[in-house]
Amino acid sequence: MSLKMRCAVLLALLSSPTVMAQTFTFTAIPDEDETQLRTRFEKVAQYLEQQLGIEVKYIPVKSYSAAVTAFRNNQVQLAWFGGLSGVQARRLVPDSQAIAQGYEDQFFKSYFIAHSSTEIVPSDNFPNINGYTFTFGAKNSTSGRLMPQFFIERNLGKNTKDVFKRVGYSGDHSRTIAQVQAGVYQVGAVNYKVWESALANGKVDLAKVNVIWESPAYPDYQWTIRGDVNATFGKGFSEKVTQALLGMTDTDLLSSFPRQSFVPADNSDYEPIEDVAKAIGLID
């Protein structure tokens, strides 16, 4: 082969999307303390890099909506979303797919927590929280806003704004716990996993705040991948990412979520979340 032909072949190879040096990027909804998130997902980036054989980078974001925007704009190709943010992202990006969820995410739940001064007794029945101050988590949180609002309105028969003396949005589950514990709000709704982690880590004072009600189960967190990754990273890349996530067995890595394992997920798993979001007016 002549030098000219060899140069032409080399140029073609270098311009091919399947062999060009690419960085695979992902993000996650900021549902708790930023330091914990960075520690968790930088470990995930290292794991995926080993499994996929390409550079993988975690990109932190400041809000749930920023995670959805980064996914829509192809600033990230993969995201750890909550149920609602995943629905929102997949509606914006054609052919994007939910590919894996935590085992526990098949039957997730919210805890309603209350400051001890309310003297609300824990019960299997939905509590009478009329007239109290109340904080959700982030406005687009599934476990901290969407499903709690649904359960409040279904059980009390009126709009949330007509239930409480004052309503807030803490921004994440860790802050919800801290605000209710401090008495800034009397009642709040949190992701049960964040509550259990905070309790285990000594960040909850049960003399000041406790769980008063546990919600029915619903589908929540999942990994969602863009539909165009195979065109960018090569044939079968989406399946490689899926298998890497499903094959995550390192107990230290899994416990940082915390999840016992990851299992397959599908867009249809989150139709109930989309239906609820439509019913209470969070999406069209």
PDB file of C-alpha atoms in Angstrom:
ATOM      1  CA  MET A   1       0.000   0.000   0.000  1.00  0.00           C
ATOM      2  CA  SER A   2       1.336   3.398  -0.949  1.00  0.00           C
ATOM      3  CA  LEU A   3       2.076   6.073   1.631  1.00  0.00           C
ATOM      4  CA  LYS A   4      -0.795   8.149   0.265  1.00  0.00           C
ATOM      5  CA  MET A   5      -3.254   5.273   0.667  1.00  0.00           C
ATOM      6  CA  ARG A   6      -1.999   4.490   4.180  1.00  0.00           C
ATOM      7  CA  CYS A   7      -2.525   8.123   5.179  1.00  0.00           C
ATOM      8  CA  ALA A   8      -6.052   8.034   3.738  1.00  0.00           C
ATOM      9  CA  VAL A   9      -6.917   4.882   5.719  1.00  0.00           C
ATOM     10  CA  LEU A  10      -5.469   6.347   8.909  1.00  0.00           C
ATOM     11  CA  LEU A  11      -7.436   9.558   8.427  1.00  0.00           C
ATOM     12  CA  ALA A  12     -10.649   7.597   7.910  1.00  0.00           C
ATOM     13  CA  LEU A  13     -10.046   5.565  11.068  1.00  0.00           C
ATOM     14  CA  LEU A  14      -9.324   8.620  13.169  1.00  0.00           C
ATOM     15  CA  SER A  15     -12.516  10.315  11.995  1.00  0.00           C
ATOM     16  CA  SER A  16     -14.672   7.266  12.731  1.00  0.00           C
ATOM     17  CA  PRO A  17     -16.968   7.785  15.758  1.00  0.00           C
ATOM     18  CA  THR A  18     -16.360   4.195  16.832  1.00  0.00           C
ATOM     19  CA  VAL A  19     -12.656   4.715  17.401  1.00  0.00           C
ATOM     20  CA  MET A  20     -12.333   8.392  18.195  1.00  0.00           C
ATOM     21  CA  ALA A  21     -11.320   9.134  21.764  1.00  0.00           C
ATOM     22  CA  GLN A  22     -14.617   9.902  23.496  1.00  0.00           C
ATOM     23  CA  THR A  23     -15.497  10.723  27.070  1.00  0.00           C
ATOM     24  CA  PHE A  24     -18.691   9.129  28.317  1.00  0.00           C
ATOM     25  CA  THR A  25     -20.345  11.484  30.792  1.00  0.00           C
ATOM     26  CA  PHE A  26     -23.093  11.016  33.341  1.00  0.00           C
ATOM     27  CA  THR A  27     -24.817  12.911  36.119  1.00  0.00           C
ATOM     28  CA  ALA A  28     -27.231  12.325  38.979  1.00  0.00           C
ATOM     29  CA  ILE A  29     -30.037  14.252  40.612  1.00  0.00           C
ATOM     30  CA  PRO A  30     -28.711  16.125  43.680  1.00  0.00           C
ATOM     31  CA  ASP A  31     -30.984  14.457  46.214  1.00  0.00           C
ATOM     32  CA  GLU A  32     -28.685  14.770  49.230  1.00  0.00           C
ATOM     33  CA  ASP A  33     -25.430  16.284  50.492  1.00  0.00           C
ATOM     34  CA  GLU A  34     -23.115  17.220  47.588  1.00  0.00           C
ATOM     35  CA  THR A  35     -20.005  15.737  49.216  1.00  0.00           C
ATOM     36  CA  GLN A  36     -21.683  12.345  49.561  1.00  0.00           C
ATOM     37  CA  LEU A  37     -22.852  12.494  45.951  1.00  0.00           C
ATOM     38  CA  ARG A  38     -19.389  13.313  44.619  1.00  0.00           C
ATOM     39  CA  THR A  39     -17.791  10.479  46.613  1.00  0.00           C
ATOM     40  CA  ARG A  40     -20.404   8.012  45.409  1.00  0.00           C
ATOM     41  CA  PHE A  41     -20.445   8.878  41.735  1.00  0.00           C
ATOM     42  CA  GLU A  42     -16.721   9.345  41.264  1.00  0.00           C
ATOM     43  CA  LYS A  43     -16.441   5.699  42.371  1.00  0.00           C
ATOM     44  CA  VAL A  44     -19.112   4.816  39.813  1.00  0.00           C
ATOM     45  CA  ALA A  45     -17.124   6.658  37.127  1.00  0.00           C
ATOM     46  CA  GLN A  46     -14.021   4.625  37.962  1.00  0.00           C
ATOM     47  CA  TYR A  47     -16.014   1.400  37.850  1.00  0.00           C
ATOM     48  CA  LEU A  48     -17.635   2.207  34.480  1.00  0.00           C
ATOM     49  CA  GLU A  49     -14.284   3.250  33.028  1.00  0.00           C
ATOM     50  CA  GLN A  50     -12.857  -0.155  33.902  1.00  0.00           C
ATOM     51  CA  GLN A  51     -15.866  -1.979  32.468  1.00  0.00           C
ATOM     52  CA  LEU A  52     -16.274   0.068  29.266  1.00  0.00           C
ATOM     53  CA  GLY A  53     -12.629   0.692  28.413  1.00  0.00           C
ATOM     54  CA  ILE A  54     -13.112   4.416  27.746  1.00  0.00           C
ATOM     55  CA  GLU A  55     -12.849   7.581  29.797  1.00  0.00           C
ATOM     56  CA  VAL A  56     -15.916   8.118  31.988  1.00  0.00           C
ATOM     57  CA  LYS A  57     -16.634  11.357  33.835  1.00  0.00           C
ATOM     58  CA  TYR A  58     -19.214  12.262  36.476  1.00  0.00           C
ATOM     59  CA  ILE A  59     -20.613  15.786  36.100  1.00  0.00           C
ATOM     60  CA  PRO A  60     -22.375  17.167  39.216  1.00  0.00           C
ATOM     61  CA  VAL A  61     -25.394  19.444  38.844  1.00  0.00           C
ATOM     62  CA  LYS A  62     -27.088  21.847  41.228  1.00  0.00           C
ATOM     63  CA  SER A  63     -30.733  20.880  40.744  1.00  0.00           C
ATOM     64  CA  TYR A  64     -33.079  18.209  39.431  1.00  0.00           C
ATOM     65  CA  SER A  65     -34.001  20.405  36.466  1.00  0.00           C
ATOM     66  CA  ALA A  66     -30.307  20.932  35.686  1.00  0.00           C
ATOM     67  CA  ALA A  67     -29.856  17.148  35.495  1.00  0.00           C
ATOM     68  CA  VAL A  68     -32.717  16.908  32.998  1.00  0.00           C
ATOM     69  CA  THR A  69     -31.327  19.836  30.981  1.00  0.00           C
ATOM     70  CA  ALA A  70     -27.827  18.318  30.849  1.00  0.00           C
ATOM     71  CA  PHE A  71     -29.338  15.080  29.551  1.00  0.00           C
ATOM     72  CA  ARG A  72     -31.487  16.881  26.984  1.00  0.00           C
ATOM     73  CA  ASN A  73     -28.514  18.894  25.694  1.00  0.00           C
ATOM     74  CA  ASN A  74     -26.258  15.813  25.446  1.00  0.00           C
ATOM     75  CA  GLN A  75     -23.880  17.236  28.041  1.00  0.00           C
ATOM     76  CA  VAL A  76     -24.342  13.837  29.659  1.00  0.00           C
ATOM     77  CA  GLN A  77     -25.349  10.577  28.041  1.00  0.00           C
ATOM     78  CA  LEU A  78     -26.396   8.708  31.171  1.00  0.00           C
ATOM     79  CA  ALA A  79     -28.130   9.863  34.346  1.00  0.00           C
ATOM     80  CA  TRP A  80     -29.226   8.529  37.712  1.00  0.00           C
ATOM     81  CA  PHE A  81     -32.710   9.996  37.825  1.00  0.00           C
ATOM     82  CA  GLY A  82     -35.620   9.793  40.174  1.00  0.00           C
ATOM     83  CA  GLY A  83     -38.902   8.497  38.820  1.00  0.00           C
ATOM     84  CA  LEU A  84     -40.255  11.916  37.811  1.00  0.00           C
ATOM     85  CA  SER A  85     -37.006  13.406  36.488  1.00  0.00           C
ATOM     86  CA  GLY A  86     -36.475  10.243  34.429  1.00  0.00           C
ATOM     87  CA  VAL A  87     -39.927  10.598  32.894  1.00  0.00           C
ATOM     88  CA  GLN A  88     -39.235  14.269  32.137  1.00  0.00           C
ATOM     89  CA  ALA A  89     -35.866  13.492  30.524  1.00  0.00           C
ATOM     90  CA  ARG A  90     -37.127  10.648  28.358  1.00  0.00           C
ATOM     91  CA  ARG A  91     -39.988  12.804  27.082  1.00  0.00           C
ATOM     92  CA  LEU A  92     -37.396  15.343  25.882  1.00  0.00           C
ATOM     93  CA  VAL A  93     -34.886  12.939  24.283  1.00  0.00           C
ATOM     94  CA  PRO A  94     -36.270  10.542  21.647  1.00  0.00           C
ATOM     95  CA  ASP A  95     -35.409   6.864  22.081  1.00  0.00           C
ATOM     96  CA  SER A  96     -33.834   7.326  25.512  1.00  0.00           C
ATOM     97  CA  GLN A  97     -34.289   4.291  27.734  1.00  0.00           C
ATOM     98  CA  ALA A  98     -34.478   3.379  31.405  1.00  0.00           C
ATOM     99  CA  ILE A  99     -31.966   0.527  31.596  1.00  0.00           C
ATOM    100  CA  ALA A 100     -31.411  -0.323  35.268  1.00  0.00           C
ATOM    101  CA  GLN A 101     -32.905   0.395  38.659  1.00  0.00           C
ATOM    102  CA  GLY A 102     -31.983  -0.464  42.201  1.00  0.00           C
ATOM    103  CA  TYR A 103     -33.638  -3.622  43.461  1.00  0.00           C
ATOM    104  CA  GLU A 104     -35.375  -1.438  46.080  1.00  0.00           C
ATOM    105  CA  ASP A 105     -36.560   1.045  43.443  1.00  0.00           C
ATOM    106  CA  GLN A 106     -39.183  -1.410  42.246  1.00  0.00           C
ATOM    107  CA  PHE A 107     -41.059  -0.741  45.490  1.00  0.00           C
ATOM    108  CA  PHE A 108     -39.801   2.575  46.814  1.00  0.00           C
ATOM    109  CA  LYS A 109     -41.561   4.639  49.474  1.00  0.00           C
ATOM    110  CA  SER A 110     -41.668   8.005  51.208  1.00  0.00           C
ATOM    111  CA  TYR A 111     -41.643   8.680  54.919  1.00  0.00           C
ATOM    112  CA  PHE A 112     -43.638  11.514  56.454  1.00  0.00           C
ATOM    113  CA  ILE A 113     -41.701  12.873  59.407  1.00  0.00           C
ATOM    114  CA  ALA A 114     -42.778  15.267  62.162  1.00  0.00           C
ATOM    115  CA  HIS A 115     -41.178  17.356  64.880  1.00  0.00           C
ATOM    116  CA  SER A 116     -41.847  16.061  68.386  1.00  0.00           C
ATOM    117  CA  SER A 117     -43.720  19.254  69.294  1.00  0.00           C
ATOM    118  CA  THR A 118     -46.595  18.219  67.004  1.00  0.00           C
ATOM    119  CA  GLU A 119     -47.255  15.160  69.185  1.00  0.00           C
ATOM    120  CA  ILE A 120     -48.463  13.316  66.064  1.00  0.00           C
ATOM    121  CA  VAL A 121     -48.524   9.599  66.850  1.00  0.00           C
ATOM    122  CA  PRO A 122     -47.046   7.221  64.213  1.00  0.00           C
ATOM    123  CA  SER A 123     -49.801   5.228  62.526  1.00  0.00           C
ATOM    124  CA  ASP A 124     -50.602   3.014  59.548  1.00  0.00           C
ATOM    125  CA  ASN A 125     -53.434   5.444  58.802  1.00  0.00           C
ATOM    126  CA  PHE A 126     -52.691   8.689  56.999  1.00  0.00           C
ATOM    127  CA  PRO A 127     -52.042  11.362  59.643  1.00  0.00           C
ATOM    128  CA  ASN A 128     -54.136  14.454  60.227  1.00  0.00           C
ATOM    129  CA  ILE A 129     -51.584  17.078  59.176  1.00  0.00           C
ATOM    130  CA  ASN A 130     -54.055  19.869  58.460  1.00  0.00           C
ATOM    131  CA  GLY A 131     -52.890  23.276  59.606  1.00  0.00           C
ATOM    132  CA  TYR A 132     -49.216  22.455  60.161  1.00  0.00           C
ATOM    133  CA  THR A 133     -46.178  23.855  58.353  1.00  0.00           C
ATOM    134  CA  PHE A 134     -44.822  21.371  55.823  1.00  0.00           C
ATOM    135  CA  THR A 135     -41.747  20.984  53.639  1.00  0.00           C
ATOM    136  CA  PHE A 136     -41.293  18.901  50.531  1.00  0.00           C
ATOM    137  CA  GLY A 137     -37.817  18.167  49.185  1.00  0.00           C
ATOM    138  CA  ALA A 138     -36.912  19.371  45.690  1.00  0.00           C
ATOM    139  CA  LYS A 139     -39.818  20.498  43.532  1.00  0.00           C
ATOM    140  CA  ASN A 140     -39.167  17.718  40.996  1.00  0.00           C
ATOM    141  CA  SER A 141     -38.412  14.988  43.511  1.00  0.00           C
ATOM    142  CA  THR A 142     -40.484  11.820  43.208  1.00  0.00           C
ATOM    143  CA  SER A 143     -40.169  10.679  46.810  1.00  0.00           C
ATOM    144  CA  GLY A 144     -39.895  14.171  48.295  1.00  0.00           C
ATOM    145  CA  ARG A 145     -42.650  15.958  46.369  1.00  0.00           C
ATOM    146  CA  LEU A 146     -44.585  14.125  43.612  1.00  0.00           C
ATOM    147  CA  MET A 147     -45.785  11.083  45.521  1.00  0.00           C
ATOM    148  CA  PRO A 148     -46.189  12.880  48.889  1.00  0.00           C
ATOM    149  CA  GLN A 149     -48.389  15.506  47.213  1.00  0.00           C
ATOM    150  CA  PHE A 150     -50.415  12.742  45.595  1.00  0.00           C
ATOM    151  CA  PHE A 151     -50.904  10.910  48.908  1.00  0.00           C
ATOM    152  CA  ILE A 152     -51.790  14.134  50.746  1.00  0.00           C
ATOM    153  CA  GLU A 153     -54.416  15.181  48.206  1.00  0.00           C
ATOM    154  CA  ARG A 154     -55.855  11.675  47.815  1.00  0.00           C
ATOM    155  CA  ASN A 155     -56.173  11.107  51.594  1.00  0.00           C
ATOM    156  CA  LEU A 156     -57.250  14.587  52.700  1.00  0.00           C
ATOM    157  CA  GLY A 157     -59.430  15.385  49.699  1.00  0.00           C
ATOM    158  CA  LYS A 158     -58.111  18.866  49.015  1.00  0.00           C
ATOM    159  CA  ASN A 159     -55.258  20.677  47.316  1.00  0.00           C
ATOM    160  CA  THR A 160     -51.976  20.764  49.217  1.00  0.00           C
ATOM    161  CA  LYS A 161     -52.008  24.564  49.372  1.00  0.00           C
ATOM    162  CA  ASP A 162     -55.268  24.351  51.314  1.00  0.00           C
ATOM    163  CA  VAL A 163     -53.916  21.799  53.808  1.00  0.00           C
ATOM    164  CA  PHE A 164     -50.947  23.578  55.365  1.00  0.00           C
ATOM    165  CA  LYS A 165     -50.270  26.844  57.147  1.00  0.00           C
ATOM    166  CA  ARG A 166     -47.021  27.174  55.172  1.00  0.00           C
ATOM    167  CA  VAL A 167     -45.354  25.033  52.479  1.00  0.00           C
ATOM    168  CA  GLY A 168     -41.634  24.917  51.681  1.00  0.00           C
ATOM    169  CA  TYR A 169     -39.228  23.113  49.377  1.00  0.00           C
ATOM    170  CA  SER A 170     -35.981  22.218  51.123  1.00  0.00           C
ATOM    171  CA  GLY A 171     -34.123  21.235  47.935  1.00  0.00           C
ATOM    172  CA  ASP A 172     -33.044  17.763  49.048  1.00  0.00           C
ATOM    173  CA  HIS A 173     -33.890  15.031  51.537  1.00  0.00           C
ATOM    174  CA  SER A 174     -30.992  15.709  53.901  1.00  0.00           C
ATOM    175  CA  ARG A 175     -32.142  19.309  54.338  1.00  0.00           C
ATOM    176  CA  THR A 176     -35.750  18.201  54.862  1.00  0.00           C
ATOM    177  CA  ILE A 177     -34.640  16.046  57.790  1.00  0.00           C
ATOM    178  CA  ALA A 178     -32.517  18.865  59.211  1.00  0.00           C
ATOM    179  CA  GLN A 179     -35.292  21.454  58.882  1.00  0.00           C
ATOM    180  CA  VAL A 180     -37.959  19.315  60.531  1.00  0.00           C
ATOM    181  CA  GLN A 181     -35.551  18.239  63.265  1.00  0.00           C
ATOM    182  CA  ALA A 182     -34.768  21.915  63.947  1.00  0.00           C
ATOM    183  CA  GLY A 183     -38.457  22.855  63.978  1.00  0.00           C
ATOM    184  CA  VAL A 184     -38.204  25.122  60.936  1.00  0.00           C
ATOM    185  CA  TYR A 185     -41.092  23.056  59.569  1.00  0.00           C
ATOM    186  CA  GLN A 186     -43.341  20.850  61.667  1.00  0.00           C
ATOM    187  CA  VAL A 187     -43.832  18.068  59.098  1.00  0.00           C
ATOM    188  CA  GLY A 188     -42.023  16.943  55.951  1.00  0.00           C
ATOM    189  CA  ALA A 189     -41.690  14.153  53.389  1.00  0.00           C
ATOM    190  CA  VAL A 190     -38.449  12.303  52.657  1.00  0.00           C
ATOM    191  CA  ASN A 191     -36.922   9.461  50.678  1.00  0.00           C
ATOM    192  CA  TYR A 192     -36.924   6.503  53.077  1.00  0.00           C
ATOM    193  CA  LYS A 193     -33.410   5.461  52.035  1.00  0.00           C
ATOM    194  CA  VAL A 194     -31.941   8.860  52.919  1.00  0.00           C
ATOM    195  CA  TRP A 195     -33.767   8.793  56.263  1.00  0.00           C
ATOM    196  CA  GLU A 196     -32.438   5.315  57.100  1.00  0.00           C
ATOM    197  CA  SER A 197     -28.885   6.309  56.128  1.00  0.00           C
ATOM    198  CA  ALA A 198     -29.080   9.497  58.205  1.00  0.00           C
ATOM    199  CA  LEU A 199     -30.409   7.509  61.154  1.00  0.00           C
ATOM    200  CA  ALA A 200     -27.637   4.912  60.855  1.00  0.00           C
ATOM    201  CA  ASN A 201     -25.016   7.680  60.638  1.00  0.00           C
ATOM    202  CA  GLY A 202     -26.224   9.387  63.816  1.00  0.00           C
ATOM    203  CA  LYS A 203     -27.642  12.456  62.047  1.00  0.00           C
ATOM    204  CA  VAL A 204     -31.185  11.988  63.366  1.00  0.00           C
ATOM    205  CA  ASP A 205     -32.255  12.843  66.907  1.00  0.00           C
ATOM    206  CA  LEU A 206     -35.325  10.703  67.542  1.00  0.00           C
ATOM    207  CA  ALA A 207     -36.186  12.862  70.541  1.00  0.00           C
ATOM    208  CA  LYS A 208     -36.845  15.701  68.098  1.00  0.00           C
ATOM    209  CA  VAL A 209     -38.092  14.086  64.861  1.00  0.00           C
ATOM    210  CA  ASN A 210     -39.610  10.766  63.900  1.00  0.00           C
ATOM    211  CA  VAL A 211     -41.477   8.917  61.149  1.00  0.00           C
ATOM    212  CA  ILE A 212     -45.238   9.267  61.460  1.00  0.00           C
ATOM    213  CA  TRP A 213     -46.374   7.533  58.263  1.00  0.00           C
ATOM    214  CA  GLU A 214     -44.941   5.244  55.583  1.00  0.00           C
ATOM    215  CA  SER A 215     -46.349   5.472  52.056  1.00  0.00           C
ATOM    216  CA  PRO A 216     -47.449   2.641  49.784  1.00  0.00           C
ATOM    217  CA  ALA A 217     -44.806   1.452  47.307  1.00  0.00           C
ATOM    218  CA  TYR A 218     -44.123   3.015  43.908  1.00  0.00           C
ATOM    219  CA  PRO A 219     -41.322   2.822  41.272  1.00  0.00           C
ATOM    220  CA  ASP A 220     -38.572   5.410  41.632  1.00  0.00           C
ATOM    221  CA  TYR A 221     -34.861   5.829  40.816  1.00  0.00           C
ATOM    222  CA  GLN A 222     -33.342   4.478  37.619  1.00  0.00           C
ATOM    223  CA  TRP A 223     -30.421   4.812  35.219  1.00  0.00           C
ATOM    224  CA  THR A 224     -31.538   6.351  31.908  1.00  0.00           C
ATOM    225  CA  ILE A 225     -29.360   6.427  28.789  1.00  0.00           C
ATOM    226  CA  ARG A 226     -29.690   8.506  25.632  1.00  0.00           C
ATOM    227  CA  GLY A 227     -30.901   6.744  22.489  1.00  0.00           C
ATOM    228  CA  ASP A 228     -28.003   7.960  20.340  1.00  0.00           C
ATOM    229  CA  VAL A 229     -25.082   6.502  22.333  1.00  0.00           C
ATOM    230  CA  ASN A 230     -24.501   3.630  19.916  1.00  0.00           C
ATOM    231  CA  ALA A 231     -23.992   6.109  17.074  1.00  0.00           C
ATOM    232  CA  THR A 232     -21.440   7.976  19.177  1.00  0.00           C
ATOM    233  CA  PHE A 233     -19.623   5.221  21.034  1.00  0.00           C
ATOM    234  CA  GLY A 234     -20.124   2.237  18.742  1.00  0.00           C
ATOM    235  CA  LYS A 235     -22.538  -0.591  18.092  1.00  0.00           C
ATOM    236  CA  GLY A 236     -23.799  -2.295  21.229  1.00  0.00           C
ATOM    237  CA  PHE A 237     -22.519   0.403  23.588  1.00  0.00           C
ATOM    238  CA  SER A 238     -25.871   0.888  25.330  1.00  0.00           C
ATOM    239  CA  GLU A 239     -25.987  -2.829  26.113  1.00  0.00           C
ATOM    240  CA  LYS A 240     -22.415  -2.686  27.475  1.00  0.00           C
ATOM    241  CA  VAL A 241     -23.426   0.108  29.846  1.00  0.00           C
ATOM    242  CA  THR A 242     -26.525  -1.818  30.898  1.00  0.00           C
ATOM    243  CA  GLN A 243     -24.546  -4.953  31.642  1.00  0.00           C
ATOM    244  CA  ALA A 244     -21.921  -2.971  33.554  1.00  0.00           C
ATOM    245  CA  LEU A 245     -24.612  -1.495  35.812  1.00  0.00           C
ATOM    246  CA  LEU A 246     -26.419  -4.796  36.296  1.00  0.00           C
ATOM    247  CA  GLY A 247     -23.074  -6.446  37.011  1.00  0.00           C
ATOM    248  CA  MET A 248     -22.124  -4.019  39.773  1.00  0.00           C
ATOM    249  CA  THR A 249     -21.479  -6.308  42.739  1.00  0.00           C
ATOM    250  CA  ASP A 250     -18.987  -4.354  44.845  1.00  0.00           C
ATOM    251  CA  THR A 251     -20.708  -4.072  48.226  1.00  0.00           C
ATOM    252  CA  ASP A 252     -18.958  -0.799  49.083  1.00  0.00           C
ATOM    253  CA  LEU A 253     -20.116   0.784  45.843  1.00  0.00           C
ATOM    254  CA  LEU A 254     -23.655  -0.532  46.175  1.00  0.00           C
ATOM    255  CA  SER A 255     -23.928   0.522  49.820  1.00  0.00           C
ATOM    256  CA  SER A 256     -23.157   4.122  48.863  1.00  0.00           C
ATOM    257  CA  PHE A 257     -26.463   4.345  46.973  1.00  0.00           C
ATOM    258  CA  PRO A 258     -27.603   2.435  49.140  1.00  0.00           C
ATOM    259  CA  ARG A 259     -28.930  -0.490  47.081  1.00  0.00           C
ATOM    260  CA  GLN A 260     -28.456  -4.234  47.368  1.00  0.00           C
ATOM    261  CA  SER A 261     -28.127  -4.633  43.590  1.00  0.00           C
ATOM    262  CA  PHE A 262     -29.248  -3.225  40.252  1.00  0.00           C
ATOM    263  CA  VAL A 263     -31.914  -4.969  38.184  1.00  0.00           C
ATOM    264  CA  PRO A 264     -33.272  -4.403  34.654  1.00  0.00           C
ATOM    265  CA  ALA A 265     -35.614  -1.457  34.074  1.00  0.00           C
ATOM    266  CA  ASP A 266     -37.866  -0.389  31.238  1.00  0.00           C
ATOM    267  CA  ASN A 267     -39.631   2.851  30.351  1.00  0.00           C
ATOM    268  CA  SER A 268     -42.976   1.167  30.937  1.00  0.00           C
ATOM    269  CA  ASP A 269     -42.065   0.622  34.599  1.00  0.00           C
ATOM    270  CA  TYR A 270     -42.481   4.368  35.133  1.00  0.00           C
ATOM    271  CA  GLU A 271     -45.874   4.854  33.501  1.00  0.00           C
ATOM    272  CA  PRO A 272     -47.519   5.070  36.961  1.00  0.00           C
ATOM    273  CA  ILE A 273     -45.200   7.982  37.832  1.00  0.00           C
ATOM    274  CA  GLU A 274     -46.078   9.748  34.576  1.00  0.00           C
ATOM    275  CA  ASP A 275     -49.788   9.211  35.266  1.00  0.00           C
ATOM    276  CA  VAL A 276     -49.506  10.720  38.757  1.00  0.00           C
ATOM    277  CA  ALA A 277     -47.477  13.690  37.462  1.00  0.00           C
ATOM    278  CA  LYS A 278     -50.187  14.380  34.897  1.00  0.00           C
ATOM    279  CA  ALA A 279     -52.947  13.959  37.489  1.00  0.00           C
ATOM    280  CA  ILE A 280     -51.508  16.600  39.836  1.00  0.00           C
ATOM    281  CA  GLY A 281     -50.415  18.926  37.044  1.00  0.00           C
ATOM    282  CA  LEU A 282     -46.599  18.607  37.161  1.00  0.00           C
ATOM    283  CA  ILE A 283     -46.426  17.591  33.484  1.00  0.00           C
ATOM    284  CA  ASP A 284     -48.857  17.995  30.585  1.00  0.00           C
TER     285      ASP A 284
END
